[in-house]
Amino acid sequence: MVIARSQTSPSPFLSLSVFTGSGQSQNESSNQSLCSLGSLSDKELETPEKKANEQRVRKRKADHFDSSQGKAGARGLKISDYFEFAGGSGPGTSPARGIPPVVRSSPQHSLSNPPVTMQQGSPSSISSVNAELSTCAMKPVVLHMLHKTTQSDLTLEKLTALENSKNSDLEKKEGRIDDLLRVNCELRRQIDEQQRMLERYKERLNKCVTMSKKLLIEKSKQEKMACRDKSMQDRLRLGHFTTVRHGASFTEQWTDGYAFQNLIKQQERINSQREDIERQRKLLAKRKPPSMAQTPPPSLEQNKRKSKTNGTESETLSQAEYHEQEEIFKLRLGYLKKEEAEIQAELERLERVRNLHIRELKRIHNEDNSQFKDHPTLNDRYLLLHLLGRGGFSEVYKAFDLTEQRYVAVKIHQLNKNWRDEKKENYHKHACREYRIHKELDHPRIVKLYDYFSLDTDSFCTVLEYCEGNDLDFYLKQHKLMSEKEGRSIIMQIVNALKYLNEIRPPIIHYDLKPGNILLVNGTACGEIKITDFGLSKIMDDDSYNSVDGMELTSQGAGTYWYLPPECFVVGKEPPKISNKVDVWSVGVIFYQCLYGRKPFGHNQSQQDILQENTILKATEVQFPPKPVVSPEAKAFVRRCLVYRKEDRIDVHQLASDPFLMPHIRKSVASSGSSGTAVASTSSSSNSSASN
């Protein structure tokens, strides 16, 4: 009997099995083909879906032999008889033990691993197989087999090449993975090394910062000691404050040092010598001989003899003797005048030095009473070095920024602890407003604001750009005035900054322009300037500013009265309207003060007197003193800035394009100024010769 069995294999061929002969091997082969292999081929022809279902519910497919046996068993045989017939090993033995097991495998391994294994040498298995063969031989068996062939283009060479290609790709991928793993390990090693290096650098940086702080503090202490030693020496030379009691109160009174006392003694000596010379000149005038044209008196001999007049001896001198004595007196007076001028110049110089000395004494006193005198580090960044100045509610310290490695000015705002919470909140709100205005400004003529932070509930700080020089107010106190060229240079820089403030959106009115808020970068009038202090600035936003009327002045009474225009002092039912013309008026006052060394309005008045006497409201026209000599163009520029009515006054944009600030005007002004200086020197020389 021939049974065909199909297998799905890589090579297209048909499997045929022929079972012939007799004996134990033939029985085993026929047993496999009839019972086991047929069911296996049926399993192999099923789809994966069917296999999945078969795994869930496994049902055995019964053949005719099994069915016939089942019927026979059902009719006459018992289970024990069946066990005796099938196994022959006694009761309790399963018939499956006498049948060789069939190992099922996947179709991919059907060729390489044969699915049928036999237990050889087992008598029970041989007897059971013979019994089944005899039973099958007694009845005809009809087998229905399925035949399926699968054709494929793959050959063994292609399979080998494909396998080799896959293996090579796999080796490449594994090699690439190994390379990436090595690179990853190397990168991790580098990261760890960089991390360790970063930690070392951080540690080194911390050491450098610590050493920098130590050196800065040491240098600051040395400077403080030097300043105090110099101040103690100047106390004897220039003077000092002494406490004087007046009734129940104590006041500080200034006492001049020996330098001023010596100059005063020299002035007294010169004055006494001048008085002596003047007295001798009067006596000489009495002894003046008669002129040569006059007729000599009759008794010349009698006039030549000595006579006493008012207790003094007088003798008529000859013409030559008189002129000789007169020339001596003139020379002595000229020498005394020159010496007095030198003493006066030295006195003015000492006064300037005394102003510095008084300022330093106050600074040292305020620094010694400050709670930040011991070089604290604020906000873990700013190391305070020494006090620069003190205002009403703030202190300004020179500090060092440890992060950016630069010098800065730290302004510490301290609120009065006795203030109400509402007043503290208003002050803090005002300072935050100034910070927001100043933080957005970026111009070379405006001091930069770097940072803002709070210290506690009653104090906060603003960090500003540090300038080495002093302000314009200090310079004017030291030098009284400056040349027109230097003043014009300062005004040009101020106007440039004001133009920037009015070109940004929204525009800003500074409102507090004065010499104290104009910093000289290098301390001289021939360098750069920077504008600071935006505490009273006004923002001209769309809600509050009108291009025709301006904006309402909500802080009337604030500011520095000498530099504010008349419209800021108008009192009425509604607040006055202001615009950027307020800053134009301030520019005119500053330029006037630079040229003449005095303020145009209310020079010797206090702010209270200006307010009570309405000094600025009466300032309808500016007056120019005859000395020093100033060009007409400069006077015209000041007049345009100090126009009384704001409607007639120029604004900032017109001020920026004023002819006086243009280059060609500057050249003509310089030439006229030089000629004016020559004329002035000629007139002064003629006056001096006339006096001689």
XYZ file of C-alpha atoms in Angstrom:
692
model
C 0.000 0.000 0.000
C 1.315 3.384 -1.045
C 0.512 6.564 0.878
C 1.481 10.026 -0.379
C 2.414 12.671 2.199
C 3.090 16.318 1.355
C 5.481 18.530 3.246
C 6.227 22.194 2.847
C 9.992 22.322 2.447
C 12.480 24.857 0.943
C 13.121 22.624 -2.126
C 10.267 21.575 -4.415
C 9.945 17.821 -4.299
C 7.294 15.188 -3.455
C 7.673 12.783 -0.566
C 6.551 9.213 -1.165
C 6.614 6.415 1.362
C 6.252 2.719 0.362
C 5.524 0.206 3.047
C 6.183 -3.456 2.104
C 7.493 -6.631 3.661
C 6.963 -8.116 7.049
C 8.688 -8.307 10.315
C 9.177 -5.953 13.145
C 10.509 -3.014 11.104
C 7.663 -3.313 8.598
C 5.141 -3.426 11.377
C 6.633 -0.349 12.927
C 6.639 1.492 9.592
C 3.091 0.529 8.808
C 2.079 1.506 12.299
C 3.588 4.936 11.796
C 2.034 5.395 8.379
C -1.416 4.209 9.322
C -1.840 5.739 12.699
C 0.617 8.514 13.315
C 1.812 9.966 10.035
C -1.582 10.387 8.564
C -2.701 12.538 11.415
C 0.579 14.464 11.240
C 0.115 15.326 7.571
C -3.353 16.515 8.361
C -1.964 18.783 11.022
C 0.646 20.185 8.652
C -1.934 21.175 6.054
C -3.774 23.376 8.480
C -3.392 27.138 8.526
C -1.971 29.107 11.488
C -5.485 30.219 12.412
C -6.613 26.625 12.600
C -3.570 25.729 14.637
C -4.398 28.456 17.069
C -7.918 27.152 17.402
C -6.578 23.630 17.823
C -4.406 24.758 20.652
C -7.415 26.128 22.415
C -9.713 23.058 21.815
C -7.926 19.885 20.947
C -10.096 17.165 19.497
C -8.779 13.874 18.254
C -9.757 12.952 14.756
C -11.041 9.382 14.840
C -10.491 7.009 11.954
C -12.538 4.009 10.831
C -10.497 1.713 12.921
C -11.064 3.646 16.055
C -14.736 4.007 15.348
C -15.193 0.328 14.709
C -13.289 -0.514 17.820
C -15.306 1.946 19.723
C -18.532 0.419 18.545
C -17.352 -3.048 19.308
C -16.207 -1.974 22.736
C -19.499 -0.328 23.287
C -21.377 -3.440 22.347
C -19.472 -6.124 24.220
C -16.158 -5.158 25.766
C -15.439 -3.496 29.026
C -12.640 -1.101 29.794
C -10.641 -3.711 31.654
C -10.946 -6.107 28.740
C -9.739 -3.400 26.406
C -6.691 -2.736 28.574
C -5.925 -6.449 28.636
C -6.275 -6.654 24.862
C -4.268 -3.558 24.027
C -1.463 -3.556 26.518
C -1.334 -7.026 27.890
C 0.281 -5.671 30.997
C -2.533 -6.040 33.375
C -5.087 -3.634 34.654
C -4.185 -0.012 35.177
C -1.981 0.139 32.126
C -2.889 2.782 29.558
C -3.042 1.666 25.942
C -0.988 4.701 24.978
C 2.015 3.200 26.668
C 2.198 0.474 24.092
C 2.189 2.875 21.149
C 5.369 4.723 20.220
C 5.049 8.442 20.867
C 4.869 10.877 18.007
C 6.851 14.074 18.441
C 5.162 16.985 16.764
C 7.292 19.751 15.443
C 6.864 22.841 13.368
C 6.903 22.552 9.595
C 10.222 24.404 9.451
C 11.936 21.554 11.282
C 10.126 18.644 9.627
C 13.079 17.723 7.425
C 15.913 18.171 9.838
C 14.220 16.552 12.838
C 12.185 13.397 12.067
C 8.906 13.534 13.933
C 8.625 9.832 14.712
C 10.558 8.109 17.475
C 10.240 4.424 18.278
C 10.860 2.557 21.429
C 12.819 -0.466 20.285
C 13.274 -3.625 22.275
C 9.935 -3.284 24.124
C 7.905 -6.488 23.925
C 4.680 -4.861 24.955
C 4.943 -2.291 22.176
C 5.682 -4.946 19.555
C 2.744 -7.091 20.605
C 0.367 -4.134 20.598
C 1.476 -3.095 17.117
C 1.003 -6.625 15.801
C -2.447 -6.732 17.327
C -3.405 -3.463 15.662
C -2.009 -4.636 12.308
C -3.994 -7.823 12.532
C -7.110 -5.869 13.354
C -6.527 -3.485 10.426
C -5.931 -6.418 8.085
C -9.256 -7.972 8.945
C -11.269 -4.984 7.606
C -10.665 -2.876 4.508
C -9.438 0.653 5.280
C -10.346 3.560 3.040
C -7.956 6.499 3.401
C -8.665 9.937 2.035
C -5.406 11.881 1.715
C -4.767 15.474 0.661
C -1.935 16.161 -1.746
C -0.297 19.609 -1.904
C 2.834 20.812 -3.638
C 4.612 24.129 -3.051
C 6.787 25.688 -5.739
C 9.532 28.264 -4.855
C 12.263 30.127 -6.771
C 14.741 29.705 -3.949
C 17.608 27.337 -4.457
C 20.138 26.031 -2.045
C 22.783 28.439 -3.347
C 20.433 31.377 -2.922
C 19.548 30.236 0.549
C 23.229 29.931 1.393
C 23.969 33.365 -0.048
C 21.003 34.858 1.783
C 22.094 33.231 4.991
C 25.649 34.474 4.507
C 24.352 37.974 3.743
C 22.208 37.970 6.840
C 25.089 36.689 8.880
C 27.396 39.394 7.511
C 24.785 42.079 8.203
C 24.372 40.709 11.665
C 28.116 40.763 12.184
C 28.269 44.358 10.932
C 25.462 45.381 13.247
C 27.098 43.628 16.141
C 30.376 45.332 15.256
C 28.623 48.683 15.016
C 26.961 48.062 18.359
C 30.337 47.201 19.858
C 31.830 50.384 18.394
C 28.962 52.477 19.731
C 29.313 50.848 23.114
C 33.019 51.659 23.127
C 32.284 55.256 22.043
C 29.589 55.492 24.702
C 31.989 54.262 27.343
C 34.603 56.739 26.130
C 32.101 59.591 26.195
C 30.976 58.603 29.670
C 34.579 58.549 30.750
C 35.105 62.000 29.222
C 31.932 63.287 30.891
C 33.120 61.996 34.235
C 36.513 63.560 33.633
C 34.934 66.866 32.600
C 32.681 66.719 35.637
C 35.655 66.216 37.898
C 37.470 69.009 36.096
C 34.412 71.240 36.489
C 34.337 70.510 40.184
C 38.026 71.374 40.416
C 37.446 74.608 38.502
C 34.496 75.477 40.728
C 36.606 74.866 43.773
C 39.402 76.938 42.266
C 36.944 79.700 41.353
C 35.590 79.747 44.887
C 39.121 80.040 46.188
C 39.821 82.886 43.759
C 36.629 84.674 44.783
C 37.504 84.215 48.439
C 40.994 85.560 47.845
C 39.617 88.471 45.817
C 37.257 89.333 48.648
C 40.102 89.144 51.119
C 42.336 91.391 49.016
C 39.542 93.877 48.326
C 38.649 94.092 52.001
C 42.305 94.524 52.932
C 42.743 97.254 50.335
C 39.556 98.984 51.490
C 40.719 98.921 55.098
C 44.057 100.435 54.106
C 42.286 103.172 52.153
C 40.021 103.862 55.118
C 43.001 104.171 57.432
C 44.785 106.466 54.985
C 41.688 108.656 54.652
C 41.321 108.918 58.400
C 45.000 109.737 58.889
C 44.821 112.423 56.245
C 41.625 113.756 57.782
C 43.274 114.010 61.193
C 46.193 115.906 59.678
C 43.862 118.221 57.804
C 41.920 118.905 60.984
C 44.874 120.899 62.270
C 45.708 122.509 58.936
C 42.228 123.228 57.533
C 39.968 123.158 60.569
C 37.378 121.005 62.269
C 33.900 121.024 63.763
C 33.441 121.795 67.420
C 30.292 121.316 69.441
C 29.016 124.534 70.984
C 26.194 124.784 73.460
C 23.512 127.394 72.909
C 21.105 127.271 75.796
C 19.591 123.815 75.928
C 20.759 122.770 72.472
C 24.107 121.873 70.994
C 25.270 122.952 67.568
C 28.372 122.227 65.546
C 30.562 125.195 64.737
C 33.446 125.274 62.289
C 36.886 126.338 63.474
C 39.582 127.189 60.926
C 43.005 125.561 61.071
C 46.447 127.108 61.189
C 46.678 127.474 57.386
C 43.743 129.865 57.315
C 44.975 131.611 60.433
C 48.381 132.220 58.840
C 46.787 133.626 55.691
C 44.579 135.880 57.762
C 47.619 137.143 59.668
C 49.396 137.834 56.382
C 46.389 139.764 55.146
C 46.361 141.787 58.360
C 50.071 142.511 57.950
C 49.543 143.640 54.359
C 46.665 145.841 55.403
C 48.743 147.471 58.138
C 51.629 148.045 55.718
C 49.260 149.564 53.187
C 47.851 151.893 55.813
C 51.376 152.895 56.824
C 52.311 153.623 53.214
C 49.165 155.640 52.677
C 49.938 157.724 55.779
C 53.476 158.346 54.596
C 52.183 159.359 51.167
C 49.963 161.943 52.810
C 52.932 163.328 54.707
C 54.932 163.340 51.495
C 52.205 165.301 49.789
C 52.567 167.997 52.426
C 56.303 168.212 51.666
C 55.716 168.395 47.959
C 57.916 171.177 46.488
C 56.369 173.956 44.439
C 56.456 173.513 40.718
C 59.344 174.943 38.713
C 57.038 177.396 36.950
C 56.035 179.067 40.148
C 58.023 181.985 41.570
C 60.207 180.917 44.485
C 59.179 182.420 47.787
C 61.173 185.422 49.112
C 62.662 183.701 52.098
C 63.971 180.380 50.651
C 66.470 179.928 53.441
C 63.785 180.299 56.017
C 61.644 177.628 54.319
C 64.536 175.183 54.231
C 65.034 175.170 57.931
C 63.193 172.694 59.985
C 59.887 173.606 61.495
C 57.465 171.686 63.609
C 53.947 171.337 62.378
C 51.442 169.393 64.455
C 54.260 167.779 66.390
C 56.107 166.447 63.317
C 59.108 167.788 61.566
C 58.509 168.783 57.990
C 61.044 169.837 55.494
C 60.382 170.923 52.000
C 61.881 168.468 49.543
C 63.340 169.165 46.240
C 61.601 168.046 43.092
C 63.924 165.059 42.608
C 63.642 163.942 46.196
C 59.883 164.109 46.054
C 59.619 162.000 42.901
C 62.083 159.501 44.290
C 60.083 159.032 47.474
C 56.835 158.885 45.539
C 58.206 156.115 43.293
C 59.252 154.078 46.343
C 55.765 154.270 47.810
C 54.183 153.186 44.499
C 56.487 150.190 44.234
C 55.735 149.161 47.786
C 52.006 149.433 47.149
C 52.340 147.405 43.954
C 54.258 144.695 45.752
C 51.683 144.599 48.541
C 48.913 144.348 45.970
C 50.646 141.449 44.244
C 51.244 139.716 47.552
C 47.633 140.250 48.520
C 46.489 138.692 45.229
C 48.670 135.655 45.894
C 47.264 135.349 49.389
C 43.746 135.634 48.002
C 44.424 132.903 45.435
C 45.887 130.689 48.141
C 42.868 131.392 50.303
C 40.515 130.336 47.500
C 42.527 127.190 46.953
C 42.395 126.412 50.648
C 38.654 126.982 50.621
C 38.264 124.378 47.889
C 40.450 121.977 49.849
C 38.457 122.779 52.973
C 35.234 121.901 51.150
C 36.734 118.539 50.275
C 37.881 118.129 53.857
C 34.437 118.944 55.246
C 32.843 116.542 52.791
C 35.290 113.808 53.803
C 34.648 114.439 57.494
C 30.912 114.031 56.977
C 31.445 110.917 54.892
C 33.657 109.323 57.533
C 31.146 110.193 60.237
C 28.279 108.662 58.250
C 30.348 105.597 57.401
C 31.253 104.975 61.026
C 27.571 105.142 61.972
C 26.393 102.895 59.139
C 25.341 99.295 59.729
C 27.085 98.230 56.500
C 30.557 99.454 57.475
C 32.073 95.968 58.000
C 32.220 94.934 54.321
C 29.149 92.694 54.035
C 28.330 90.784 50.849
C 24.793 91.598 49.740
C 22.739 89.090 47.762
C 25.781 86.733 47.775
C 27.261 88.876 45.028
C 28.027 92.508 45.917
C 30.907 93.176 48.319
C 30.535 96.624 49.904
C 33.828 98.527 50.098
C 33.277 102.074 51.369
C 30.582 104.722 51.582
C 30.321 107.212 48.725
C 27.544 109.414 50.067
C 24.363 109.558 52.048
C 20.998 111.095 51.276
C 17.745 111.432 53.123
C 16.756 107.762 53.194
C 19.529 106.097 51.245
C 23.230 105.312 51.317
C 25.420 104.817 48.262
C 28.331 102.392 48.583
C 31.123 101.551 46.229
C 30.935 97.784 45.807
C 32.482 94.995 43.776
C 30.386 92.600 41.725
C 31.889 89.168 42.383
C 29.969 87.593 39.491
C 30.726 90.104 36.735
C 34.081 91.176 38.229
C 33.428 94.927 38.066
C 32.946 97.882 40.389
C 29.367 99.019 40.923
C 27.488 101.572 43.009
C 24.974 100.018 45.403
C 22.223 102.353 46.581
C 20.675 101.068 49.814
C 17.204 102.442 50.544
C 16.319 102.311 54.222
C 12.808 103.080 55.376
C 12.048 104.633 58.710
C 10.810 101.913 61.034
C 8.427 104.375 62.663
C 6.586 104.994 59.404
C 3.134 103.634 58.875
C 2.748 100.646 56.593
C 0.956 102.803 54.059
C 3.865 105.236 53.844
C 6.362 102.379 53.523
C 4.294 100.860 50.755
C 4.160 104.166 48.887
C 7.923 104.631 49.162
C 8.568 101.088 47.978
C 6.106 101.555 45.129
C 7.881 104.761 44.134
C 11.271 103.009 44.165
C 9.930 100.108 42.086
C 8.570 102.597 39.593
C 11.991 104.262 39.328
C 13.567 100.838 38.863
C 11.176 99.899 36.062
C 11.815 103.206 34.271
C 15.579 103.112 34.664
C 15.975 99.392 33.874
C 14.727 99.811 30.307
C 17.078 102.708 29.451
C 20.172 101.963 27.396
C 22.164 105.013 26.311
C 25.848 105.957 26.696
C 24.891 109.245 28.409
C 22.651 107.584 31.005
C 23.888 105.632 34.008
C 22.948 101.961 33.639
C 20.939 100.152 36.283
C 22.076 96.542 36.686
C 20.058 94.936 39.467
C 17.387 95.370 42.126
C 16.816 93.232 45.227
C 15.368 93.416 48.734
C 17.305 93.050 51.962
C 14.420 92.895 54.415
C 10.995 94.400 54.903
C 12.431 97.876 55.548
C 15.325 98.064 53.070
C 16.099 97.271 49.451
C 18.954 97.934 47.018
C 19.519 99.129 43.477
C 22.802 98.381 41.691
C 24.037 101.127 39.348
C 26.956 101.728 37.035
C 29.955 103.118 38.903
C 31.651 106.342 37.758
C 35.042 107.332 39.125
C 34.565 111.112 38.933
C 32.366 113.498 40.880
C 29.181 115.239 39.845
C 28.887 118.625 38.160
C 27.685 120.297 41.351
C 30.897 119.370 43.163
C 32.966 120.582 40.205
C 31.210 123.963 40.195
C 31.731 124.333 43.929
C 35.424 123.701 43.413
C 36.009 125.781 40.278
C 33.062 128.229 40.401
C 32.625 128.196 36.609
C 34.040 126.806 33.358
C 34.802 127.972 29.860
C 32.073 128.325 27.262
C 33.508 125.493 25.195
C 33.460 123.086 28.146
C 29.942 124.119 29.112
C 28.700 123.651 25.549
C 30.192 120.149 25.463
C 28.327 119.194 28.628
C 25.058 120.679 27.340
C 25.387 118.800 24.050
C 25.680 115.485 25.899
C 22.719 116.315 28.147
C 20.554 117.228 25.155
C 21.573 114.000 23.420
C 20.344 111.992 26.410
C 17.089 114.003 26.566
C 16.506 113.357 22.877
C 16.815 109.620 23.530
C 14.353 109.837 26.432
C 11.791 111.479 24.141
C 12.290 109.077 21.231
C 11.532 105.888 23.160
C 7.967 104.734 23.725
C 6.535 105.849 26.017
C 8.621 109.060 26.318
C 10.065 110.091 29.679
C 10.453 113.479 31.398
C 13.420 113.488 33.765
C 11.985 116.407 35.812
C 14.986 116.563 38.176
C 17.859 117.723 35.982
C 20.451 119.553 38.087
C 24.253 119.583 38.451
C 24.041 117.027 41.262
C 22.461 114.482 38.901
C 25.056 114.937 36.144
C 28.104 112.751 36.737
C 31.499 113.645 35.269
C 33.060 110.323 34.279
C 36.692 111.384 34.757
C 36.004 114.248 37.167
C 36.761 117.040 34.673
C 34.579 119.262 32.509
C 36.281 118.157 29.298
C 35.133 114.532 29.378
C 32.003 112.433 29.184
C 28.945 112.892 31.381
C 26.159 110.577 32.487
C 22.682 111.439 33.774
C 21.372 109.649 36.846
C 18.521 109.695 39.413
C 15.187 108.972 37.730
C 13.265 109.089 41.000
C 10.969 111.951 39.903
C 10.680 110.973 36.243
C 7.324 111.171 34.482
C 6.135 108.636 31.912
C 4.212 110.287 29.082
C 1.907 107.376 28.240
C -1.182 107.672 26.080
C -3.536 107.661 29.057
C -2.029 110.639 30.894
C -0.245 112.668 28.201
C -1.810 115.081 25.744
C 0.357 116.435 22.941
C -1.274 119.876 23.250
C -1.577 120.450 27.006
C 0.912 117.900 28.318
C 0.291 115.820 31.422
C -0.803 116.675 34.952
C 1.899 117.291 37.548
C 0.932 114.913 40.344
C 4.019 115.571 42.504
C 3.876 119.339 42.829
C 6.357 120.575 45.427
C 8.950 117.904 44.683
C 12.193 118.570 42.875
C 14.880 121.248 43.100
C 13.262 124.675 42.790
C 16.210 126.533 41.206
C 15.965 124.313 38.119
C 12.174 124.050 37.674
C 10.178 126.269 35.260
C 7.412 128.676 36.356
C 4.535 126.373 35.304
C 5.520 123.938 38.071
C 4.734 126.584 40.727
C 1.271 127.576 39.498
C -1.341 126.845 42.149
C -4.949 126.388 41.066
C -7.979 124.162 41.268
C -6.408 121.676 38.888
C -2.799 120.468 38.822
C -0.543 122.238 36.319
C 0.238 120.689 32.944
C 3.852 119.850 32.117
C 5.773 118.450 29.144
C 9.381 117.831 28.157
C 9.833 121.614 28.147
C 10.499 121.250 31.878
C 13.828 119.642 31.032
C 14.548 122.397 28.483
C 14.271 125.026 31.242
C 16.604 122.961 33.441
C 19.174 122.804 30.628
C 19.147 126.610 30.360
C 19.684 127.040 34.110
C 22.547 124.517 34.143
C 24.295 126.183 31.190
C 23.915 129.628 32.801
C 25.440 128.308 36.032
C 28.357 126.737 34.144
C 29.121 130.038 32.380
C 28.702 132.500 35.250
C 29.190 130.395 38.376
C 25.803 131.359 39.832
C 22.170 130.462 39.331
C 20.065 132.823 37.189
C 17.153 132.946 39.672
C 17.262 132.726 43.472
C 21.014 132.271 43.702
C 21.421 133.066 47.386
C 17.960 131.912 48.422
C 16.846 128.696 50.009
C 14.098 126.543 48.570
C 11.726 127.767 51.245
C 12.457 131.394 50.368
C 11.965 130.675 46.662
C 8.589 129.139 47.408
C 7.458 131.902 49.743
C 8.668 134.818 47.609
C 7.532 133.291 44.284
C 11.008 133.837 42.870
C 10.552 131.557 39.869
C 7.056 132.879 39.118
C 8.590 136.354 38.850
C 11.472 135.191 36.622
C 10.094 136.669 33.421
C 13.480 137.584 31.932
C 17.046 136.434 32.446
C 19.834 138.947 33.112
C 23.480 138.403 32.158
C 26.318 139.932 34.222
C 29.126 141.710 32.345
C 31.809 139.345 33.615
C 32.884 136.837 32.469
C 32.605 137.535 28.771
C 30.170 135.184 26.988
C 29.423 135.051 23.268
C 26.075 136.397 21.995
C 25.205 132.957 20.571
C 25.493 131.377 24.017
C 23.318 134.107 25.559
C 20.710 133.636 22.834
C 20.691 129.890 23.491
C 20.107 130.471 27.211
C 17.271 132.909 26.420
C 15.573 130.328 24.178
C 15.714 127.808 27.005
C 14.498 130.216 29.708
C 11.398 131.562 27.951
C 8.785 132.289 30.611
C 5.665 130.970 28.845
C 5.856 127.277 28.090
C 3.859 127.798 24.892
C 6.698 129.969 23.536
C 9.510 127.755 24.802
C 11.189 125.223 22.528
C 10.826 121.498 23.220
C 13.496 118.815 23.398
C 13.418 117.955 19.678
C 13.832 121.625 18.720
C 16.553 121.948 21.337
C 18.466 119.038 19.784
C 18.505 120.838 16.419
C 19.335 124.281 17.850
C 21.887 126.229 15.742
C 24.101 126.804 18.777
C 24.773 123.067 19.033
C 25.535 122.615 15.335
C 29.183 122.096 14.239
C 29.500 125.177 11.989
C 28.094 127.397 14.723
C 30.612 125.979 17.160
C 33.502 126.957 14.901
C 32.276 130.517 14.548
C 31.647 130.745 18.278
C 35.147 129.482 18.999
C 36.705 132.105 16.746
C 34.589 134.880 18.250
C 35.387 133.643 21.733
C 39.126 133.777 21.046
C 38.853 137.308 19.683
C 36.778 138.320 22.679
C 39.427 136.870 24.974
C 42.107 138.866 23.177
C 40.071 142.057 23.540
C 39.487 141.323 27.195
C 43.189 140.719 27.810
C 44.059 143.966 25.997
C 41.574 145.950 28.044
C 42.790 144.381 31.272
C 46.410 145.182 30.414
C 45.479 148.773 29.612
C 43.586 149.053 32.886
C 46.543 147.686 34.820
C 48.911 150.121 33.119
C 46.540 152.976 33.895
C 46.404 151.970 37.530
C 50.181 151.787 37.665
